[in-house]
PDB file of C-alpha atoms in Angstrom:
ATOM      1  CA  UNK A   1     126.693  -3.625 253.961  1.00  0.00           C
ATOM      2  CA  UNK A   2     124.101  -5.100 256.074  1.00  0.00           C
ATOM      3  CA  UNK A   3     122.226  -2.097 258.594  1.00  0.00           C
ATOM      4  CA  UNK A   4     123.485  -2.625 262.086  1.00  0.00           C
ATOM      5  CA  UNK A   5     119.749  -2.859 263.392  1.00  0.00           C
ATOM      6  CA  UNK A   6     119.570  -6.047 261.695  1.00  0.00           C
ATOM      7  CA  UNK A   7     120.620  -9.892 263.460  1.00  0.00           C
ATOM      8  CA  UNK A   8     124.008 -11.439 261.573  1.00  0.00           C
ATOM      9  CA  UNK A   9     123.184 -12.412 258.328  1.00  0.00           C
ATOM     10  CA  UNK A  10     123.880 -15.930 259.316  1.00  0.00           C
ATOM     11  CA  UNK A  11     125.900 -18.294 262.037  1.00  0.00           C
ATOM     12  CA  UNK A  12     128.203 -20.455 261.042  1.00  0.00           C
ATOM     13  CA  UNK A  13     128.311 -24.235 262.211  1.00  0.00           C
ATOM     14  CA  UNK A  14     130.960 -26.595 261.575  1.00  0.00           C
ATOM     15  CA  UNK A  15     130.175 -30.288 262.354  1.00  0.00           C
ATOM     16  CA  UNK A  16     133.417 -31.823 263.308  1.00  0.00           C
ATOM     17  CA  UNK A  17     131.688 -34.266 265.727  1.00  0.00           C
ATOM     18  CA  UNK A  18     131.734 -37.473 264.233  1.00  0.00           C
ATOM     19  CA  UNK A  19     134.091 -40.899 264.583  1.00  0.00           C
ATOM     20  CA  UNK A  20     135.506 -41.148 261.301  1.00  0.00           C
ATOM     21  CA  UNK A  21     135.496 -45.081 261.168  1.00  0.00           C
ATOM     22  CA  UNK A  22     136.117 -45.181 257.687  1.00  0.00           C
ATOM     23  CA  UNK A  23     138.993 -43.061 258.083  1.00  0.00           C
ATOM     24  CA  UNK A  24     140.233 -45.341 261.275  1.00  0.00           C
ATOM     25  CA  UNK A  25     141.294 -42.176 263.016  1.00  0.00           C
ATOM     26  CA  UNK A  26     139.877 -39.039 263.400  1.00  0.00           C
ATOM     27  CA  UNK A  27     140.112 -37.458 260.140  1.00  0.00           C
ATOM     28  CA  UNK A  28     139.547 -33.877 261.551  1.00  0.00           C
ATOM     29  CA  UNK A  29     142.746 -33.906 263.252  1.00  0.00           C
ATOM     30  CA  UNK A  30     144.659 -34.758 259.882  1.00  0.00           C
ATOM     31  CA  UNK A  31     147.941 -32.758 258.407  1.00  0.00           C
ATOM     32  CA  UNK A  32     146.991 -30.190 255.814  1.00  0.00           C
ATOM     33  CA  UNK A  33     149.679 -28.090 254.273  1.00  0.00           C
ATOM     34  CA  UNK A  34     150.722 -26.197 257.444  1.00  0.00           C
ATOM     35  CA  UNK A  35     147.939 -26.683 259.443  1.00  0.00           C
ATOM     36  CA  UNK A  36     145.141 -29.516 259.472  1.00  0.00           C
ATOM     37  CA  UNK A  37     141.510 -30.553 258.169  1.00  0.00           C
ATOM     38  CA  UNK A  38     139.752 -28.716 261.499  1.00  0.00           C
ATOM     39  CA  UNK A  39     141.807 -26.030 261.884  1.00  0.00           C
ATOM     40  CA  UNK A  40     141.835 -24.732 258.232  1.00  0.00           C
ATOM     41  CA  UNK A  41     137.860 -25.328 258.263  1.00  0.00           C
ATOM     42  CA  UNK A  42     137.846 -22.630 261.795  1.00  0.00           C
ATOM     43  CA  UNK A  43     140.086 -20.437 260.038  1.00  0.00           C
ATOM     44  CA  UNK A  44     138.199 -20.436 256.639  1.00  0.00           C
ATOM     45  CA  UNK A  45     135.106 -20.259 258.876  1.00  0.00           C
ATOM     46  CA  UNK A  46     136.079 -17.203 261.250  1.00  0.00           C
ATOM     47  CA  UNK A  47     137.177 -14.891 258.072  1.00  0.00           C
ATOM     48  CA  UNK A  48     133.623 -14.316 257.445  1.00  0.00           C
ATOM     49  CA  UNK A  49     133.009 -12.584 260.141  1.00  0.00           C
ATOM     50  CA  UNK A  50     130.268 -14.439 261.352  1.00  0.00           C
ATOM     51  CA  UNK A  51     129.917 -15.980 264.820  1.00  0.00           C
ATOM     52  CA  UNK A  52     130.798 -19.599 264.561  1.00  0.00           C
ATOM     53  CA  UNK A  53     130.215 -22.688 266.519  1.00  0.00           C
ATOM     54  CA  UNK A  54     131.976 -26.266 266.342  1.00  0.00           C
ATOM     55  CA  UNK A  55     130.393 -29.163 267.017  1.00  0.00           C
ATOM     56  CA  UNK A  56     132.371 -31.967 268.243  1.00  0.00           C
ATOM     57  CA  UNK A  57     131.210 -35.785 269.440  1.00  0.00           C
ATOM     58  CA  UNK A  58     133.402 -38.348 269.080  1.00  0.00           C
ATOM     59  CA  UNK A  59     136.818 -37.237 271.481  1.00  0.00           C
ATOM     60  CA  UNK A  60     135.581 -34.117 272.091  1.00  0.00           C
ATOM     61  CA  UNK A  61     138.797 -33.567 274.332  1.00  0.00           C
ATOM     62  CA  UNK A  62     140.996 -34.976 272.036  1.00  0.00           C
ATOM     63  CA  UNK A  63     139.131 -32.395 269.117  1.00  0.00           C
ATOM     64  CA  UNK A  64     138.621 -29.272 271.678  1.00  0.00           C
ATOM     65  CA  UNK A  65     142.482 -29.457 272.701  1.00  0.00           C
ATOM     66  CA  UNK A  66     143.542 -29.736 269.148  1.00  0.00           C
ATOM     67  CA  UNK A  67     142.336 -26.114 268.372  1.00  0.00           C
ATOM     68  CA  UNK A  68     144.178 -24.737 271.247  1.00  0.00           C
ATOM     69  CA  UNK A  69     145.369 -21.381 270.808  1.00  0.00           C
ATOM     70  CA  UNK A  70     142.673 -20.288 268.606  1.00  0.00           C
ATOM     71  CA  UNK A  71     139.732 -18.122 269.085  1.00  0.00           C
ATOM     72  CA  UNK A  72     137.000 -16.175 267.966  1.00  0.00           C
ATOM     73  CA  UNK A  73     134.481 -19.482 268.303  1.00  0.00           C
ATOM     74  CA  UNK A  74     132.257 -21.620 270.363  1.00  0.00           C
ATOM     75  CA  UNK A  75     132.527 -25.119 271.096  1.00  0.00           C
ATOM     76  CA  UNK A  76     129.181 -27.775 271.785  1.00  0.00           C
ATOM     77  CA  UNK A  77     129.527 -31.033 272.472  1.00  0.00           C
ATOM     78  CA  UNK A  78     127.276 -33.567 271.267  1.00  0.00           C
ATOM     79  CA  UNK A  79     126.651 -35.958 273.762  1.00  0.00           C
ATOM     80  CA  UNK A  80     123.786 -37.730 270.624  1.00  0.00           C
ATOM     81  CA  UNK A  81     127.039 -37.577 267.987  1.00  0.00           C
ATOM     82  CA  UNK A  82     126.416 -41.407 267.471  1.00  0.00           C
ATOM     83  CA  UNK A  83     122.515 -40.854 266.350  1.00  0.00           C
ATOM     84  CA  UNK A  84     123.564 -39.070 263.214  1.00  0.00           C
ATOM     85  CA  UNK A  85     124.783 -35.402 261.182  1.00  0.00           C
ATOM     86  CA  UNK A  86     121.196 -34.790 262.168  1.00  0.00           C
ATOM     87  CA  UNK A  87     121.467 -34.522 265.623  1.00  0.00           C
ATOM     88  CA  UNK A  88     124.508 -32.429 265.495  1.00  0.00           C
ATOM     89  CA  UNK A  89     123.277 -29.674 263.253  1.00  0.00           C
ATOM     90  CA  UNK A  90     120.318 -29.713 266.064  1.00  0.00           C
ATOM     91  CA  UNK A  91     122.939 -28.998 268.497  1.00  0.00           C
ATOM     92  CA  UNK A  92     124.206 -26.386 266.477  1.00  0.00           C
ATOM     93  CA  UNK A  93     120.849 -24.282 265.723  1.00  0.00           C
ATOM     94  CA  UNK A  94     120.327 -25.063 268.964  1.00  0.00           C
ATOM     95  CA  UNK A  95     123.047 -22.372 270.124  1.00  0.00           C
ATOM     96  CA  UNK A  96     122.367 -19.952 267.052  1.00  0.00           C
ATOM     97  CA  UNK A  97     119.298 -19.709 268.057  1.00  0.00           C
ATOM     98  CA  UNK A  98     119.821 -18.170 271.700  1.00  0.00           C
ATOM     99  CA  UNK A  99     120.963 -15.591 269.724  1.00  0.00           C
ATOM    100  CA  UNK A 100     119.576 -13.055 267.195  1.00  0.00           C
ATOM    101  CA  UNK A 101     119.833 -14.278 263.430  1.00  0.00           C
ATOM    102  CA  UNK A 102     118.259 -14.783 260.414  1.00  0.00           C
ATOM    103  CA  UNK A 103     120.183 -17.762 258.874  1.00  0.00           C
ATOM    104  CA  UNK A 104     121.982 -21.328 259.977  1.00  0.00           C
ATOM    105  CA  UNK A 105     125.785 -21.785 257.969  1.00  0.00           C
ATOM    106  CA  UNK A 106     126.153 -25.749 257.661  1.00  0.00           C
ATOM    107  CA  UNK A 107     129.870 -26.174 256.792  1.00  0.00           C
ATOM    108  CA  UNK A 108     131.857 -29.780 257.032  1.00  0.00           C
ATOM    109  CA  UNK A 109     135.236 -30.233 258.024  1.00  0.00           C
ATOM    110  CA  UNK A 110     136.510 -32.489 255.927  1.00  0.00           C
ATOM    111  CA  UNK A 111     136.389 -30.316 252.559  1.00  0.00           C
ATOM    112  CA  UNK A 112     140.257 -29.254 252.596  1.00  0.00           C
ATOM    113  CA  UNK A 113     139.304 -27.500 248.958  1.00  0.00           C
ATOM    114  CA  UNK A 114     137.284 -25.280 250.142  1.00  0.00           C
ATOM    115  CA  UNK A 115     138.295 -21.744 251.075  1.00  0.00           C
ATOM    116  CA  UNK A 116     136.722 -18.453 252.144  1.00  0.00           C
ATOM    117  CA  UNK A 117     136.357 -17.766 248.649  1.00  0.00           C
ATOM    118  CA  UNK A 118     133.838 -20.715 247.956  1.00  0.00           C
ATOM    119  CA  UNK A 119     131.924 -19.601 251.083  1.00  0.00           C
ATOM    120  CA  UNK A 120     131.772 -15.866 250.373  1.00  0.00           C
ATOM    121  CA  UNK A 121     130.102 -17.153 247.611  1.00  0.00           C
ATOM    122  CA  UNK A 122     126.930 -18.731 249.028  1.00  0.00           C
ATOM    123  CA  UNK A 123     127.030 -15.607 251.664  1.00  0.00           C
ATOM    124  CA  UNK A 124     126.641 -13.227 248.775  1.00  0.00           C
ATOM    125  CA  UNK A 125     123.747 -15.779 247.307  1.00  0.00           C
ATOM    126  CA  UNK A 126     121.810 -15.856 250.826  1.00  0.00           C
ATOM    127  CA  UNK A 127     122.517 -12.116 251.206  1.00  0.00           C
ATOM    128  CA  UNK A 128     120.597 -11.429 248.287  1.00  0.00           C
ATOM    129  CA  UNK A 129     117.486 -12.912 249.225  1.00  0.00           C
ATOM    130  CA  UNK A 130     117.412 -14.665 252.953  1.00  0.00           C
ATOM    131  CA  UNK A 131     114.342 -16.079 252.423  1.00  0.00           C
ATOM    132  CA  UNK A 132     115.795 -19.068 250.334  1.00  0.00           C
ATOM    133  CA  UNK A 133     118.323 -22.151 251.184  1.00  0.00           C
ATOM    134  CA  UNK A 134     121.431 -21.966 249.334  1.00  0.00           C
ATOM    135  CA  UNK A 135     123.235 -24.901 248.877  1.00  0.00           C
ATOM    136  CA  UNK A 136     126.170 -26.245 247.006  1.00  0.00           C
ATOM    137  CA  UNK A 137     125.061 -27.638 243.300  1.00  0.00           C
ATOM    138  CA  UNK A 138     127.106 -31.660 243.427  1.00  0.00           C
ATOM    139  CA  UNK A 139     126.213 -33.630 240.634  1.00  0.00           C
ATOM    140  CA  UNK A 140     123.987 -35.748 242.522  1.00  0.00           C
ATOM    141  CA  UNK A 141     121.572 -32.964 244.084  1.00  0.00           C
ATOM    142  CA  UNK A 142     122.116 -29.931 246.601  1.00  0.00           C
ATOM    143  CA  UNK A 143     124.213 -30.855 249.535  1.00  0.00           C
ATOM    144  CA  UNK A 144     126.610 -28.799 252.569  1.00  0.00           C
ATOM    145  CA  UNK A 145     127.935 -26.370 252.263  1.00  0.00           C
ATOM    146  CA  UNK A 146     124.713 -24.431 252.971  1.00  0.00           C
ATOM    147  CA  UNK A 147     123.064 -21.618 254.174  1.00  0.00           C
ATOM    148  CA  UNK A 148     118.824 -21.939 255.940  1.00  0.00           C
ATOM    149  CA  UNK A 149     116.962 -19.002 256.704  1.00  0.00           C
ATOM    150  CA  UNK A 150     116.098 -18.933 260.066  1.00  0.00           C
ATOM    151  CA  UNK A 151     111.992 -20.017 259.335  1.00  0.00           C
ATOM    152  CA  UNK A 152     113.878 -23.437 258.951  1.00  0.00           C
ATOM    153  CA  UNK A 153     115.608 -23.512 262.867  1.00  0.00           C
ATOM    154  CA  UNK A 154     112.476 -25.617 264.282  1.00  0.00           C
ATOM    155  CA  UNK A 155     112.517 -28.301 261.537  1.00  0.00           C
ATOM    156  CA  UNK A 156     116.781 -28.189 261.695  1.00  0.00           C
ATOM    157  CA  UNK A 157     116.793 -28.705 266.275  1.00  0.00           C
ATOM    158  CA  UNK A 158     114.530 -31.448 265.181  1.00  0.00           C
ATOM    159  CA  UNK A 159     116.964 -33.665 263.066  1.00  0.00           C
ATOM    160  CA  UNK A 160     117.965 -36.841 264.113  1.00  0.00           C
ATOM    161  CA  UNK A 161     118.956 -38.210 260.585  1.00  0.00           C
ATOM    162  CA  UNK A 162     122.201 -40.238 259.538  1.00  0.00           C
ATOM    163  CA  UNK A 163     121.901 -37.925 256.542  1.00  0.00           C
ATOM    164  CA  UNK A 164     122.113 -34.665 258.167  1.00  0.00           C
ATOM    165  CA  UNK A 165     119.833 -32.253 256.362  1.00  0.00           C
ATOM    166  CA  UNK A 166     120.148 -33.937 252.703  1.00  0.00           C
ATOM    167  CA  UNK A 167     116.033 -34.557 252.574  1.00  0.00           C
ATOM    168  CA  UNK A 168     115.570 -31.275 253.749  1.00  0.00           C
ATOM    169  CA  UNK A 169     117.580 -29.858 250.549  1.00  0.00           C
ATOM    170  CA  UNK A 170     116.390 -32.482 248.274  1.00  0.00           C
ATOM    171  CA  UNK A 171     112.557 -31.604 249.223  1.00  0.00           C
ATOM    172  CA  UNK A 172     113.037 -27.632 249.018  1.00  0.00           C
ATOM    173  CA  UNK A 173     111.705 -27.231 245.162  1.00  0.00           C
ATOM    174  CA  UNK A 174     112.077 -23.674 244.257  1.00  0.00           C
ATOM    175  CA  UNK A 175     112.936 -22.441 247.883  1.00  0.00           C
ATOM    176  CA  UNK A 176     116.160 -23.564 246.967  1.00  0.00           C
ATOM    177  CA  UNK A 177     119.401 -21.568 245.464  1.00  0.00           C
ATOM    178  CA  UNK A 178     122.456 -23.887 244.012  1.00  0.00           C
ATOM    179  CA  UNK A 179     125.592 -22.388 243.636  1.00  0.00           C
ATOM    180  CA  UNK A 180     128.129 -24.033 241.852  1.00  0.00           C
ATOM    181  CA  UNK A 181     131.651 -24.405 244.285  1.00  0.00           C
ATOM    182  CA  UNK A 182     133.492 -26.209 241.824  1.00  0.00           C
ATOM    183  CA  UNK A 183     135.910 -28.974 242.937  1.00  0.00           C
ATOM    184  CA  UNK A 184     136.441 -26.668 246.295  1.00  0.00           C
ATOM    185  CA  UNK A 185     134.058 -29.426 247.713  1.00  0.00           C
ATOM    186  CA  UNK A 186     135.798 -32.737 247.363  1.00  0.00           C
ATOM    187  CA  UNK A 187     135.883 -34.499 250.546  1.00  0.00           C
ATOM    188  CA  UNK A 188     138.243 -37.087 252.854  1.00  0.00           C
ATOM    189  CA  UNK A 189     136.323 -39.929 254.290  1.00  0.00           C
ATOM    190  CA  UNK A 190     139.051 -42.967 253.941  1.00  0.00           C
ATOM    191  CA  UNK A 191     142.898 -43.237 253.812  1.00  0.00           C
ATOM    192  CA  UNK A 192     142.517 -43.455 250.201  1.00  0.00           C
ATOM    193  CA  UNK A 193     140.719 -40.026 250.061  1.00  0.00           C
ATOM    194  CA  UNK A 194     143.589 -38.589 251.668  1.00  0.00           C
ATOM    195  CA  UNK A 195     146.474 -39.738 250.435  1.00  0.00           C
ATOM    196  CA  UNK A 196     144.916 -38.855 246.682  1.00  0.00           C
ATOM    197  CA  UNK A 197     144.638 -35.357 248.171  1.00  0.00           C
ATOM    198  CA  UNK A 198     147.917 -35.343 249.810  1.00  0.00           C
ATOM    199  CA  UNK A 199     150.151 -37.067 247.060  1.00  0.00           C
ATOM    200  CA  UNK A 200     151.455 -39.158 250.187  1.00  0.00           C
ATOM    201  CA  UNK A 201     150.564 -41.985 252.331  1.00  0.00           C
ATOM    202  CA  UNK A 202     149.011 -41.689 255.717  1.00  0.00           C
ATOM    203  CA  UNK A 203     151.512 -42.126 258.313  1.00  0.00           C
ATOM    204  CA  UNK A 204     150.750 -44.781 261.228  1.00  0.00           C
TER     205      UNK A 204
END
């Protein structure tokens, strides 16, 4: 159990800010089981006990209304959401870092696999040595979910990229901790995605 003196271990910041053009609708706001891509990711999120932030962009209303009735979390608004993943996990470490912490959460919300399990699991990694980035292990190099120490919040307000943080992970060398999430990480960019996910077609 972490000492009480001690900043959170980490904030947590879901990027739900973008347009979803591939999907032709936004993809946050899609039917999962009982509940739906965004609100499952907040839920997942907000049983870690950390303080959590979304990000939205792209209909912020129309994304800010949908989680209605929930709590526990902040909401920013992107007004750069267009400029990249980049600029909105800026905006995010942006608001961590008014606050005491020592680490930065990335988390995507279009990963209906993953669960609180899969993200207790990088926790427990970070917690045992905060001084590295943990990210998820995908076959083609370290990607989100992931957690930064907090040494990394100037270089993260700073990103502008299409890409998010990707070069940051890619260029971390033996600063870095993979942890293997399994198929928990599968994710739900086009119509296709989901209705392989979903067994059913999208509905108009």
């Amino acid at each position: 159990m972490e000492p009480s003196s001690l900043p959170p271990l980490f904030h947590t910041i879901l990027l739900a800010a973008g347009a979803s053009r591939r999907m032709g609708r936004p993809k946050q706001l899609l039917p999962v089981g009982d509940s739906t891509l965004l609100r499952s990711a907040v839920t997942n999120a907000l049983a870690l006990g950390r303080p959590l932030v979304v990000i939205v962009g792209a209909k912020p209303d129309l994304v800010t209304d949908h989680l209605d009735g929930m709590s526990g979390f902040h909401v920013v608004e992107n007004e750069n959401w267009e400029s990249g993943m980049g600029s909105s996990i800026a905006a995010g470490v942006r608001w961590a870092c008014l606050r005491p912490v020592r680490g930065f959460l990335i988390l995507l919300a279009d990963q209906p696999l993953l669960d609180t399990a899969a993200l207790q699991r990088l926790a427990n990694a970070f917690a045992g040595d905060p001084d590295r980035i943990v990210a998820t292990a995908y076959p083609e190099g370290p990607g989100v979910p992931a957690i930064f120490p907090v040494c990394y919040g100037e270089v993260l307000t700073n990103l502008q990229t299409v890409g998010g943080a990707k070069g940051l992970l890619r260029s971390a060398g033996e600063k870095l901790t993979l942890v293997d999430l399994g198929n928990t990480t599968v994710d739900v960019d086009t119509p296709e995605d989901y209705a392989r996910f979903s067994g059913r077609k999208l509905k108009n």
